[in-house]
Coordinates of C-alpha atoms in Angstrom, one line a residue:
Chain A
M1230 CA 22.8 36.4 19.2
A1231 CA 19.8 37.8 17.5
K1232 CA 18.9 39.9 14.6
I1233 CA 19.8 43.5 15.1
S1234 CA 16.6 45.4 14.6
S1235 CA 17.5 48.6 16.4
K1236 CA 20.0 51.2 15.3
S1237 CA 21.6 51.0 18.7
G1238 CA 23.0 47.6 17.8
L1239 CA 25.1 49.1 15.1
V1240 CA 28.4 50.7 16.2
V1241 CA 30.5 52.6 13.7
D1242 CA 34.0 51.2 13.3
T1243 CA 33.0 48.1 15.3
N1244 CA 30.4 46.2 13.3
L1245 CA 29.5 49.0 10.8
I1246 CA 32.2 50.5 8.6
I1247 CA 31.3 53.7 6.7
N1248 CA 33.9 54.4 4.1
E1249 CA 33.1 57.9 2.8
P1250 CA 35.9 58.1 0.2
A1251 CA 34.9 54.8 -1.3
K1252 CA 31.2 55.4 -0.7
T1253 CA 30.8 51.9 0.8
I1254 CA 28.9 50.5 3.8
Q1255 CA 30.1 47.3 5.3
F1256 CA 29.1 45.1 8.2
L1257 CA 31.6 43.2 10.3
A1258 CA 30.7 40.1 12.3
T1259 CA 31.6 41.6 15.6
G1260 CA 30.2 43.8 18.3
G1261 CA 27.1 41.7 18.6
L1262 CA 26.5 41.2 14.9
V1263 CA 26.2 37.7 13.6
F1264 CA 25.8 37.5 9.8
K1265 CA 23.4 34.7 10.0
D1266 CA 21.1 36.7 12.3
G1267 CA 21.7 39.9 10.3
V1268 CA 20.6 43.5 10.6
T1269 CA 17.2 44.9 9.5
W1270 CA 17.1 47.4 6.8
Q1271 CA 15.2 49.7 9.0
A1272 CA 18.0 49.6 11.7
L1273 CA 20.6 50.4 9.1
Y1274 CA 18.6 53.2 7.6
S1275 CA 17.9 54.7 11.0
K1276 CA 21.5 54.5 11.9
L1277 CA 22.5 56.3 8.7
V1278 CA 20.0 59.0 9.4
D1279 CA 21.5 59.5 12.9
L1280 CA 25.0 59.5 11.5
W1281 CA 24.2 62.0 8.8
A1282 CA 22.6 64.2 11.5
T1283 CA 26.2 64.8 12.7
P1284 CA 28.8 67.0 11.1
T1285 CA 31.1 64.1 10.6
Y1286 CA 29.1 62.7 7.7
Q1287 CA 27.3 65.7 6.4
D1288 CA 30.0 66.4 3.8
S1289 CA 28.9 63.2 2.0
E1290 CA 25.7 62.6 0.1
F1291 CA 23.2 60.6 2.1
P1292 CA 23.6 56.9 1.0
A1293 CA 20.1 55.5 1.1
Y1294 CA 16.4 56.0 0.6
A1295 CA 13.5 54.4 2.3
I1296 CA 10.3 54.2 0.3
D1297 CA 8.4 52.1 2.9
A1298 CA 9.8 50.1 5.8
L1299 CA 6.7 48.0 6.2
S1300 CA 6.8 46.6 2.7
G1301 CA 10.6 46.6 2.9
Q1302 CA 11.3 48.9 0.0
F1303 CA 14.7 50.6 0.1
Q1304 CA 17.3 52.0 -2.2
I1305 CA 21.0 52.7 -1.9
G1306 CA 23.1 55.0 -4.0
T1307 CA 20.4 57.6 -3.9
D1308 CA 18.8 59.8 -1.4
G1309 CA 15.6 59.7 -3.4
A1310 CA 16.4 62.8 -5.4
T1311 CA 20.0 62.6 -6.4
F1312 CA 22.4 59.7 -7.1
S1313 CA 25.5 59.3 -5.1
G1314 CA 26.8 55.8 -6.0
W1315 CA 27.0 54.6 -2.4
T1316 CA 26.9 50.9 -2.2
F1317 CA 27.7 47.9 -0.1
A1318 CA 31.3 46.9 0.3
D1319 CA 30.8 43.2 -0.2
Q1320 CA 28.3 40.4 -0.7
S1321 CA 28.5 39.4 3.0
T1322 CA 27.1 42.8 3.9
R1323 CA 24.2 42.3 1.5
D1324 CA 23.5 38.8 2.8
A1325 CA 23.3 40.2 6.3
L1326 CA 20.4 42.6 5.5
R1327 CA 17.0 41.6 6.7
D1328 CA 13.3 42.5 6.2
G1329 CA 13.7 44.4 3.0
G1330 CA 14.5 44.5 -0.7
W1331 CA 16.4 47.2 -2.4
S1332 CA 17.7 48.8 -5.6
E1333 CA 21.3 49.8 -6.1
Y1334 CA 22.0 52.8 -8.1
N1335 CA 25.4 54.1 -9.4
D1336 CA 26.2 57.7 -9.4
A1337 CA 24.9 58.1 -12.9
G1338 CA 21.5 57.1 -11.7
V1339 CA 21.5 53.7 -13.4
E1340 CA 19.9 50.9 -11.4
V1341 CA 22.6 48.4 -11.4
A1342 CA 20.9 45.8 -9.3
Q1343 CA 17.6 44.9 -7.7
Y1344 CA 17.4 42.6 -4.7
C1345 CA 14.2 41.1 -3.5
G1346 CA 14.0 40.4 0.2
F1347 CA 13.0 36.7 0.4
V1348 CA 11.4 36.1 3.7
G1349 CA 10.3 32.6 4.8
L1350 CA 7.4 32.5 7.1
G1351 CA 7.1 29.6 9.6
S1352 CA 9.4 27.3 11.4
I1353 CA 11.8 25.0 9.7
T1354 CA 13.9 22.3 11.3
P1355 CA 16.2 20.6 12.1
A1356 CA 17.6 23.7 13.8
T1357 CA 21.0 25.0 12.6
T1358 CA 21.3 22.5 9.8
V1359 CA 18.2 22.8 7.6
Q1360 CA 19.2 24.3 4.3
P1361 CA 16.5 26.0 2.3
Y1362 CA 17.0 26.9 -1.3
Y1363 CA 15.3 28.7 -4.2
H1364 CA 15.3 29.5 -7.8
I1365 CA 14.0 32.4 -9.7
D1366 CA 13.3 30.7 -13.0
A1367 CA 11.6 27.4 -13.4
A1368 CA 14.5 26.3 -15.6
D1369 CA 17.2 27.4 -13.2
A1370 CA 19.3 25.2 -11.0
P1371 CA 18.5 25.4 -7.3
T1372 CA 20.6 27.9 -5.2
N1373 CA 21.0 27.5 -1.5
F1374 CA 20.2 30.5 0.6
P1375 CA 23.4 31.8 2.2
F1376 CA 22.5 30.6 5.7
T1377 CA 20.9 27.5 7.2
D1378 CA 17.6 27.8 9.0
Q1379 CA 14.7 30.0 7.9
F1380 CA 15.7 32.5 5.3
N1381 CA 15.3 36.3 5.3
V1382 CA 17.8 37.6 2.8
G1383 CA 18.1 39.7 -0.4
V1384 CA 18.1 37.8 -3.7
K1385 CA 19.3 39.5 -6.8
V1386 CA 16.5 39.3 -9.4
K1387 CA 17.7 42.0 -11.8
D1388 CA 20.9 43.8 -12.9
N1389 CA 21.8 46.2 -15.7
I1390 CA 23.5 43.5 -17.7
S1391 CA 21.4 40.5 -18.5
L1392 CA 19.7 39.3 -15.4
N1393 CA 16.0 40.0 -15.3
K1394 CA 14.0 37.3 -13.5
K1395 CA 11.1 39.0 -11.7
V1396 CA 8.1 37.0 -12.7
Y1397 CA 8.8 33.7 -10.9
A1398 CA 10.3 32.6 -7.6
K1399 CA 10.1 29.4 -5.6
A1400 CA 11.6 28.6 -2.3
F1401 CA 12.0 25.0 -1.0
V1402 CA 12.8 23.2 2.2
R1403 CA 13.5 19.5 1.8
E1404 CA 15.2 17.7 4.6
Y1405 CA 15.4 14.0 5.3
G1406 CA 12.8 13.0 7.8
K1407 CA 10.8 16.1 7.3
K1408 CA 7.7 16.8 5.2
F1409 CA 8.7 18.8 2.1
K1410 CA 7.5 22.3 1.5
S1411 CA 7.8 24.7 -1.3
S1412 CA 6.2 28.1 -1.9
I1413 CA 5.7 30.2 -5.0
L1414 CA 4.7 33.9 -5.4
A1415 CA 1.0 33.1 -5.8
D1416 CA 0.9 31.6 -2.4
T1417 CA 0.9 35.2 -1.0
G1418 CA -1.0 36.7 -3.9
S1419 CA 2.1 38.1 -5.6
V1420 CA 2.7 38.1 -9.3
G1421 CA 6.3 39.2 -9.4
T1422 CA 9.5 40.0 -7.4
G1423 CA 11.3 43.3 -7.1
A1424 CA 13.0 45.6 -4.7
F1425 CA 10.8 44.8 -1.8
K1426 CA 10.1 42.2 0.8
Q1427 CA 8.5 39.0 -0.6
N1428 CA 7.1 36.4 1.8
F1429 CA 7.2 32.7 1.2
L1430 CA 5.1 30.2 3.1
V1431 CA 7.8 27.7 4.0
S1432 CA 7.7 25.5 7.1
N1433 CA 8.2 21.9 7.8
E1434 CA 7.4 19.2 10.3
D1435 CA 8.5 15.7 11.2
D1436 CA 7.6 13.1 8.6
L1437 CA 6.9 10.0 10.6
K1438 CA 6.1 8.0 7.4
I1439 CA 9.8 8.3 6.5
T1440 CA 11.4 8.0 9.9
N1441 CA 9.2 5.1 11.0
L1442 CA 10.1 3.3 7.8
L1443 CA 13.8 4.1 7.5
G1444 CA 14.9 5.6 10.9
S1445 CA 16.3 8.9 11.7
N1446 CA 19.7 8.4 10.1
Q1447 CA 19.8 9.9 6.7
V1448 CA 23.0 8.2 5.7
T1449 CA 21.7 4.7 6.2
A1450 CA 18.3 5.6 4.8
D1451 CA 19.8 7.0 1.6
A1452 CA 21.9 3.9 1.3
A1453 CA 18.8 1.8 1.5
M1454 CA 17.6 3.4 -1.7
S1455 CA 20.0 1.3 -3.8
G1456 CA 18.4 -1.9 -2.6
A1457 CA 15.0 -3.5 -3.4
P1458 CA 12.3 -2.4 -3.7
Y1459 CA 13.6 1.1 -3.7
N1460 CA 16.0 0.7 -6.6
G1461 CA 13.1 -0.1 -8.9
I1462 CA 10.9 2.7 -7.8
T1463 CA 11.3 5.5 -10.4
V1464 CA 9.5 8.5 -11.8
A1465 CA 8.9 9.2 -15.5
Y1466 CA 8.0 12.8 -16.6
N1467 CA 6.2 12.9 -19.9
T1468 CA 5.2 15.8 -22.1
A1469 CA 2.1 14.1 -23.4
A1470 CA -0.4 12.5 -21.2
V1471 CA -0.5 8.7 -20.9
Q1472 CA -3.5 6.8 -19.9
R1473 CA -4.1 4.7 -16.8
T1474 CA -7.4 2.9 -16.0
I1475 CA -9.0 3.7 -12.7
A1476 CA -12.3 2.1 -11.7
G1477 CA -12.7 1.0 -15.3
V1478 CA -12.2 4.4 -16.9
A1479 CA -9.0 5.5 -18.7
R1480 CA -7.6 8.7 -17.3
D1481 CA -4.8 11.0 -18.4
F1482 CA -1.5 11.4 -16.4
K1483 CA 1.8 13.0 -17.3
I1484 CA 3.9 11.8 -14.4
I1485 CA 4.1 8.0 -13.9
I1486 CA 5.7 6.6 -10.8
E1487 CA 6.8 3.0 -11.0
G1488 CA 5.9 1.5 -7.7
N1489 CA 7.9 -1.7 -8.2
G1490 CA 5.5 -3.6 -5.9
G1491 CA 6.6 -1.6 -2.8
T1492 CA 4.3 -0.5 -0.1
L1493 CA 3.0 3.0 -0.4
E1494 CA 5.3 4.1 2.4
Q1495 CA 8.3 2.7 0.4
I1496 CA 7.2 4.4 -2.7
Y1497 CA 6.7 7.6 -0.9
A1498 CA 10.2 7.3 0.7
K1499 CA 11.9 6.8 -2.6
V1500 CA 10.1 9.6 -4.3
Q1501 CA 11.0 12.0 -1.5
Y1502 CA 14.5 10.8 -1.8
L1503 CA 14.5 11.6 -5.5
L1504 CA 13.1 15.0 -4.9
R1505 CA 16.1 15.8 -2.7
Q1506 CA 18.6 15.0 -5.5
A1507 CA 20.4 17.6 -7.6
T1508 CA 20.5 15.3 -10.5
D1509 CA 18.1 14.3 -13.3
I1510 CA 15.5 11.9 -11.9
N1511 CA 13.4 11.5 -15.1
A1512 CA 13.5 7.7 -15.7
G1513 CA 12.3 7.0 -19.2
G1514 CA 9.9 9.9 -19.5
T1515 CA 9.7 12.1 -22.6
A1516 CA 9.9 15.4 -20.8
G1517 CA 13.7 15.6 -20.7
A1518 CA 15.9 16.2 -17.7
K1519 CA 14.2 16.9 -14.4
V1520 CA 16.5 17.9 -11.6
G1521 CA 14.9 16.3 -8.5
K1522 CA 15.2 19.0 -5.9
I1523 CA 13.3 21.6 -8.0
Q1524 CA 10.5 19.5 -9.1
D1525 CA 7.1 19.9 -7.5
E1526 CA 6.1 17.6 -4.7
L1527 CA 4.5 14.5 -6.1
L1528 CA 3.0 12.7 -3.2
K1529 CA 1.7 13.3 0.3
F1530 CA 0.1 11.3 3.0
V1531 CA -3.2 12.3 4.4
G1532 CA -3.4 10.0 7.4
D1533 CA -2.6 6.6 5.9
T1534 CA -3.9 7.5 2.4
L1535 CA -1.3 8.4 -0.2
V1536 CA -2.5 11.2 -2.4
T1537 CA -0.8 12.2 -5.6
S1538 CA -0.3 15.7 -7.0
Q1539 CA -2.0 16.7 -10.2
S1540 CA -1.3 14.4 -13.1
V1541 CA 0.6 11.9 -11.1
F1542 CA -0.1 8.1 -11.2
I1543 CA 1.5 5.2 -9.5
D1544 CA 2.0 1.9 -11.3
D1545 CA 2.4 -1.5 -9.6
V1546 CA 0.8 -0.7 -6.3
L1547 CA 0.3 -3.7 -4.0
P1548 CA -3.3 -5.0 -4.1
A1549 CA -3.5 -4.6 -0.4
D1550 CA -2.7 -0.8 -0.8
S1551 CA -5.0 -0.2 -3.7
N1552 CA -7.6 1.5 -1.6
R1553 CA -5.4 3.8 0.4
V1554 CA -4.0 5.6 -2.7
E1555 CA -5.8 8.4 -4.5
F1556 CA -4.9 10.1 -7.7
Y1557 CA -5.4 13.5 -9.2
D1558 CA -5.5 13.1 -12.9
D1559 CA -4.4 15.6 -15.6
T1560 CA -7.5 17.7 -15.1
N1561 CA -6.8 17.8 -11.3
T1562 CA -9.8 15.6 -10.6
L1563 CA -9.6 13.2 -7.8
R1564 CA -9.8 9.5 -8.9
K1565 CA -10.0 6.5 -6.7
N1566 CA -9.7 2.8 -7.4
N1567 CA -12.6 0.6 -6.9
Y1568 CA -12.5 -0.9 -3.5
T1569 CA -10.8 -4.3 -3.5
S1570 CA -11.8 -6.4 -0.5
S1571 CA -9.1 -8.8 0.4
G1572 CA -8.2 -11.4 3.0
T1573 CA -7.0 -14.9 3.4
L1574 CA -8.4 -18.4 3.1
E1575 CA -7.1 -20.5 5.9
F1576 CA -6.6 -24.3 5.8
N1577 CA -5.3 -26.8 8.4
G1578 CA -2.3 -28.9 7.6
V1579 CA -3.9 -32.0 6.3
L1580 CA -5.4 -30.0 3.5
V1581 CA -2.2 -28.5 2.3
G1582 CA -0.3 -30.2 -0.5
A1583 CA -0.5 -31.9 -3.9
G1584 CA -3.9 -33.2 -5.0
S1585 CA -5.8 -30.7 -2.8
S1586 CA -8.5 -28.4 -4.0
Y1587 CA -10.3 -25.4 -2.7
R1588 CA -13.2 -23.3 -4.0
L1589 CA -15.1 -20.3 -2.7
M1590 CA -18.8 -20.1 -3.5
F1591 CA -21.7 -17.9 -2.7
T1592 CA -23.7 -19.7 0.0
S1593 CA -27.2 -18.8 -0.9
P1594 CA -27.6 -16.0 -3.5
T1595 CA -31.0 -14.9 -4.9
G1596 CA -32.5 -17.2 -7.4
A1597 CA -33.2 -21.0 -7.7
G1598 CA -30.6 -23.7 -8.0
N1599 CA -27.6 -21.6 -7.4
D1600 CA -27.0 -22.1 -3.7
Y1601 CA -23.8 -23.8 -2.6
G1602 CA -24.6 -27.6 -2.9
E1603 CA -26.8 -27.1 -6.0
A1604 CA -25.8 -27.7 -9.6
G1605 CA -25.8 -23.9 -10.3
A1606 CA -23.6 -23.0 -7.4
V1607 CA -21.5 -19.9 -8.3
T1608 CA -17.8 -19.7 -7.6
V1609 CA -16.8 -16.3 -6.4
N1610 CA -14.5 -14.4 -8.7
N1611 CA -11.5 -12.4 -7.5
A1612 CA -10.9 -8.8 -8.3
A1613 CA -9.4 -9.7 -11.7
G1614 CA -12.5 -11.7 -12.6
S1615 CA -11.0 -15.2 -12.2
P1616 CA -12.7 -17.9 -10.0
I1617 CA -11.3 -18.2 -6.5
T1618 CA -10.2 -21.8 -6.7
G1619 CA -7.1 -23.9 -6.9
T1620 CA -4.7 -26.1 -5.2
I1621 CA -4.1 -25.6 -1.5
S1622 CA -0.4 -24.7 -1.6
S1623 CA -0.2 -23.2 1.9
G1624 CA -2.2 -22.9 5.0
S1625 CA -3.0 -19.3 4.1
I1626 CA -4.0 -18.2 0.6
A1627 CA -4.6 -14.6 -0.1
F1628 CA -7.6 -13.5 -2.2
D1629 CA -9.3 -10.3 -3.3
F1630 CA -12.7 -9.2 -4.5
D1631 CA -14.1 -6.3 -6.5
W1632 CA -16.3 -4.7 -3.9
N1633 CA -17.6 -2.0 -6.2
G1634 CA -17.9 -4.0 -9.3
N1635 CA -18.8 -7.6 -8.6
T1636 CA -22.4 -8.5 -9.6
Q1637 CA -22.1 -12.2 -9.7
A1638 CA -25.2 -14.3 -8.8
S1639 CA -27.3 -11.2 -9.3
Y1640 CA -25.9 -9.5 -6.2
A1641 CA -25.9 -5.7 -6.1
V1642 CA -22.5 -4.1 -6.0
E1643 CA -21.2 -3.1 -2.6
T1644 CA -23.3 -5.6 -0.7
E1645 CA -22.1 -8.2 1.8
R1646 CA -21.9 -11.8 0.5
P1647 CA -22.2 -14.9 2.6
V1648 CA -19.8 -17.4 1.1
T1649 CA -18.8 -21.0 1.6
L1650 CA -15.2 -22.2 1.3
I1651 CA -14.8 -25.9 0.6
A1652 CA -11.5 -27.8 0.6
I1653 CA -10.5 -31.4 0.2
R1654 CA -7.3 -33.4 -0.2
P1655 CA -8.1 -37.0 -1.0
G1656 CA -6.2 -39.4 1.2
Y1657 CA -5.1 -36.7 3.6
G1658 CA -7.9 -34.3 4.5
K1659 CA -11.6 -35.0 4.4
F1660 CA -14.0 -32.7 2.6
A1661 CA -14.4 -29.6 4.7
A1662 CA -16.6 -26.6 4.4
G1663 CA -16.3 -23.3 6.2
T1664 CA -18.5 -20.2 5.9
G1665 CA -17.8 -16.5 6.0
T1666 CA -18.9 -13.2 4.6
I1667 CA -17.2 -11.0 2.1
T1668 CA -17.4 -7.4 3.3
Q1669 CA -15.7 -4.1 2.5
S1670 CA -12.6 -5.0 4.4
K1671 CA -8.9 -5.9 3.8
T1672 CA -8.8 -8.4 6.6
I1673 CA -11.4 -11.1 5.7
K1674 CA -10.6 -14.6 7.0
I1675 CA -12.4 -17.7 6.0
S1676 CA -11.3 -21.0 7.3
A1677 CA -11.9 -24.6 6.3
T1678 CA -10.7 -27.2 8.7
A1679 CA -10.7 -30.9 7.8
E1680 CA -10.2 -34.1 9.7
A1681 CA -7.4 -36.4 8.6
D1682 CA -8.8 -38.9 6.1
R1683 CA -7.9 -42.4 7.2
V1684 CA -10.0 -44.5 4.9
Y1685 CA -9.4 -43.1 1.4
S1686 CA -8.1 -45.7 -1.1
A1687 CA -6.5 -44.6 -4.2
A1688 CA -7.1 -47.9 -5.9
Chain B
M895 CA -15.9 -47.0 -12.7
I896 CA -18.2 -45.3 -10.2
T897 CA -19.7 -42.2 -11.6
F898 CA -21.5 -39.3 -9.9
D899 CA -24.7 -37.8 -11.4
A900 CA -25.0 -34.5 -9.6
T901 CA -28.3 -33.6 -11.3
S902 CA -30.2 -36.6 -10.0
K903 CA -27.8 -37.0 -7.0
R904 CA -27.0 -40.6 -7.8
I905 CA -23.8 -42.6 -7.4
V906 CA -23.8 -44.9 -10.3
L907 CA -22.1 -48.3 -9.9
D908 CA -20.7 -50.4 -12.7
S909 CA -19.9 -53.6 -10.9
A910 CA -21.7 -56.2 -8.7
S911 CA -19.3 -55.8 -5.8
V912 CA -18.3 -52.6 -4.2
T913 CA -17.1 -51.3 -0.8
A914 CA -18.3 -48.3 1.0
T915 CA -14.6 -47.2 1.2
E916 CA -14.4 -47.4 -2.5
I917 CA -17.5 -45.3 -3.1
Y918 CA -16.2 -42.8 -0.6
S919 CA -12.7 -42.6 -2.1
R920 CA -14.1 -42.2 -5.7
W921 CA -16.3 -39.4 -4.4
C922 CA -13.2 -37.7 -2.9
D923 CA -11.5 -37.9 -6.2
W924 CA -14.6 -36.5 -8.0
A925 CA -15.0 -33.7 -5.5
A926 CA -11.4 -32.6 -5.9
S927 CA -11.9 -32.4 -9.6
G928 CA -13.1 -29.3 -11.6
D929 CA -15.9 -27.5 -9.8
N930 CA -17.6 -30.7 -8.5
A931 CA -17.1 -29.5 -5.0
K932 CA -19.9 -27.0 -5.6
H933 CA -22.3 -29.9 -5.0
G934 CA -21.2 -30.1 -1.4
M935 CA -20.7 -33.1 0.7
V936 CA -22.0 -36.4 -0.8
I937 CA -20.7 -38.9 1.8
R938 CA -19.8 -38.1 5.3
Q939 CA -17.3 -40.5 6.8
V940 CA -16.6 -41.1 10.5
G941 CA -14.6 -43.6 12.4
S942 CA -11.3 -45.3 11.5
D943 CA -9.7 -43.6 14.5
D944 CA -6.6 -45.5 15.4
L945 CA -6.8 -47.5 18.7
G946 CA -3.2 -48.7 18.6
A947 CA -1.8 -52.1 18.1
G948 CA -3.2 -52.2 14.6
L949 CA -6.8 -51.7 15.7
S950 CA -9.1 -49.0 14.7
I951 CA -12.7 -48.0 14.9
P952 CA -14.6 -49.3 11.9
P953 CA -15.5 -46.6 9.4
Y954 CA -19.0 -45.5 8.9
Y955 CA -20.3 -43.8 5.8
F956 CA -23.4 -41.7 5.5
L957 CA -25.0 -40.6 2.3
Q958 CA -26.0 -36.9 2.4
G959 CA -29.2 -35.4 1.4
A960 CA -30.8 -37.0 -1.6
W961 CA -27.7 -38.8 -2.7
R962 CA -28.2 -42.5 -3.2
I963 CA -26.5 -45.5 -4.9
R964 CA -27.9 -46.8 -8.1
P965 CA -26.7 -50.3 -9.2
M966 CA -25.5 -51.0 -12.7
E967 CA -28.1 -51.6 -15.3
S968 CA -28.3 -55.4 -15.3
N969 CA -29.8 -58.3 -13.4
H970 CA -27.3 -59.2 -10.7
N971 CA -26.6 -59.7 -7.0
L972 CA -25.0 -56.5 -5.7
T973 CA -22.7 -56.8 -2.7
I974 CA -21.9 -53.7 -0.7
T975 CA -19.3 -54.1 1.9
G976 CA -19.0 -51.7 4.8
N977 CA -21.1 -49.6 7.1
L978 CA -23.0 -47.6 4.6
F979 CA -26.1 -45.7 5.7
V980 CA -28.2 -42.7 4.8
E981 CA -27.8 -39.7 7.1
G982 CA -30.9 -39.6 9.3
G983 CA -32.2 -43.0 8.0
G984 CA -33.3 -44.5 4.7
V985 CA -32.3 -47.0 2.1
P986 CA -28.9 -46.4 0.5
V987 CA -29.7 -48.1 -2.8
V988 CA -32.3 -47.1 -5.3
Q989 CA -33.7 -49.0 -8.3
T990 CA -32.0 -49.1 -11.7
L991 CA -33.4 -47.0 -14.5
G992 CA -34.3 -50.1 -16.5
T993 CA -36.3 -53.0 -15.3
Y994 CA -33.7 -55.3 -13.8
Q995 CA -33.7 -57.5 -10.8
V996 CA -30.9 -56.5 -8.4
N997 CA -30.5 -58.3 -5.1
V998 CA -28.5 -56.2 -2.7
N999 CA -26.4 -57.9 -0.1
Y1000 CA -25.0 -55.7 2.6
T1001 CA -22.0 -57.1 4.3
V1002 CA -21.0 -55.3 7.4
P1003 CA -18.5 -56.0 10.1
V1004 CA -19.8 -57.4 13.3
Q1005 CA -16.9 -56.2 15.4
A1006 CA -16.6 -52.8 17.0
Q1007 CA -13.0 -52.6 16.0
G1008 CA -11.3 -52.8 12.7
I1009 CA -8.1 -54.9 12.3
S1010 CA -5.2 -53.8 10.3
T1011 CA -3.7 -56.7 8.5
S1012 CA -1.5 -54.9 6.1
G1013 CA 2.1 -53.7 6.6
G1014 CA 4.8 -55.1 8.8
S1015 CA 4.0 -53.5 12.0
G1016 CA 0.3 -54.3 12.4
T1017 CA -1.2 -57.2 14.3
S1018 CA -2.1 -60.1 12.0
A1019 CA -5.6 -61.5 11.9
A1020 CA -4.3 -64.8 13.3
A1021 CA -2.7 -63.0 16.2
V1022 CA -6.0 -61.3 17.0
V1023 CA -7.9 -64.6 16.9
E1024 CA -5.2 -66.1 19.1
A1025 CA -5.5 -63.2 21.5
L1026 CA -9.3 -63.5 21.7
C1027 CA -9.1 -67.2 22.3
T1028 CA -6.8 -66.8 25.2
D1029 CA -8.6 -63.8 26.7
P1030 CA -10.3 -65.0 29.9
R1031 CA -13.2 -62.6 29.3
F1032 CA -13.8 -64.1 25.9
K1033 CA -13.3 -67.6 27.1
A1034 CA -15.9 -66.9 29.9
L1035 CA -18.5 -65.9 27.3
L1036 CA -17.7 -68.8 24.9
T1037 CA -19.8 -71.4 26.7
L1038 CA -21.2 -74.4 24.8
P1039 CA -24.8 -73.0 24.8
N1040 CA -23.5 -69.7 23.5
F1041 CA -21.5 -71.3 20.8
L1042 CA -24.5 -73.4 19.7
A1043 CA -26.7 -70.4 19.7
L1044 CA -24.2 -68.6 17.4
K1045 CA -24.0 -71.6 15.1
D1046 CA -27.8 -71.5 14.7

């Protein structure tokens, strides 16, 4: 079925009940009316006009008033001049109204309720099961819209008792395997809600970062969150900024994600999981309880680069991922880590084991006496500033390098460096040297291959 | 103890008798220690490939660059055993720092094959001599004139 947008789709005593004594209007889910699809306010209003053009209904006051159909401003219980007290028979009828907001007046002329017509623009999936939700106060718990799929429904924002929440509204769609989306009034230039139609920019699309990592089955994916590394990936919301150092400069952040050494995809997956939860997800932060599903989105992928929202930082990111994560600090300024080149030092089997030694040196830097083979030869430092040397514990040893910051041997930052890797394991592997170049890359490989040492004598 | 002076590129001996293998081995130890490897290769070694039956190609050692051997500081006869050379040619041993007379005696193998005499599975030296003496090719060469020529 489809939304009834013409008065012809409404048939009195079939899917439309007009109760003149009780002054109520009611929809019934029959005769082509499906509540989820609904009826437009304009169709209802037009039908009422036609009915009241007949003698049958003219003995009753006209029930409704249309201020403007385009902006979706309607009233019930008044004809625009007098107040009759007409109303809707039940909440199901209200939930079936589309493309409009409205005020409800009692016969004394008191506005007893104000419904804003929340209309989501865009496509949301998975079809028939996606459940959007909203809240009309930042401190309110989330409320599901009455139907699945894209919403177009009246939400009560004011009554004549205590409810009056017309300055804030936010709609969300957060489904497993889909990119999250939320929309606030400002997205459409609005500053408040009321008895009119209010659009929200809510759509979603497949999130391949999630499904490629965890598959399409939400149950198994959610179950994985209790295992490593996901169980150690948490979010802390703080009231006061805490500092984190990026590229040597301390920056302020209020939301700190503990990455627990997971990949960026794993961190993202856990955070998206947390943001679907109806429970407090604040782990150790000072900002009090934070219900996951109404918190702002914290992370998004732009290609393979993970970008945080304002004031969000991630601790304990893998070194290999340090240059595909970008942070917006508390001032909403984009901050990036220095580039950390990385790669592996490769050794053949005779070099691996106790008594071995390796060292990476600049081959021929500027200046005298500091080439490899000379007394002033310079050992390359890793990103943490420690010399790249040690025992050859395996055939492949990872290393990293501060591409933006290393000025050893009078090199300018961000310049390629010819290097020499030497290795020896007395009694097993002869002295071996291999050359390579440190570049702005994450996949540098430098190899040293030695012959078996058959003559070494330990005596 | 053999020491390595990276500044002057000298391998400094402290005894009157040393093998090339010993020099090479101590350099391996030295290179694997601290940042000594930054000085690069000091001695290149080739050979010693296993030929089976306890035989192997003799090892050869080549001093690299300006690296040379300096005897201990005393008058003595220095014996260096093994195929020790300078890469590209040259004299492996330089003078002492002080004024001493050092006579250097190089003792090198005459065979093209090394003989393993250690361990239980290798061929003994006696067995090798026995094999040579019964080898018809060797016997054909070992004529009286040849033997006398060798003796001279």
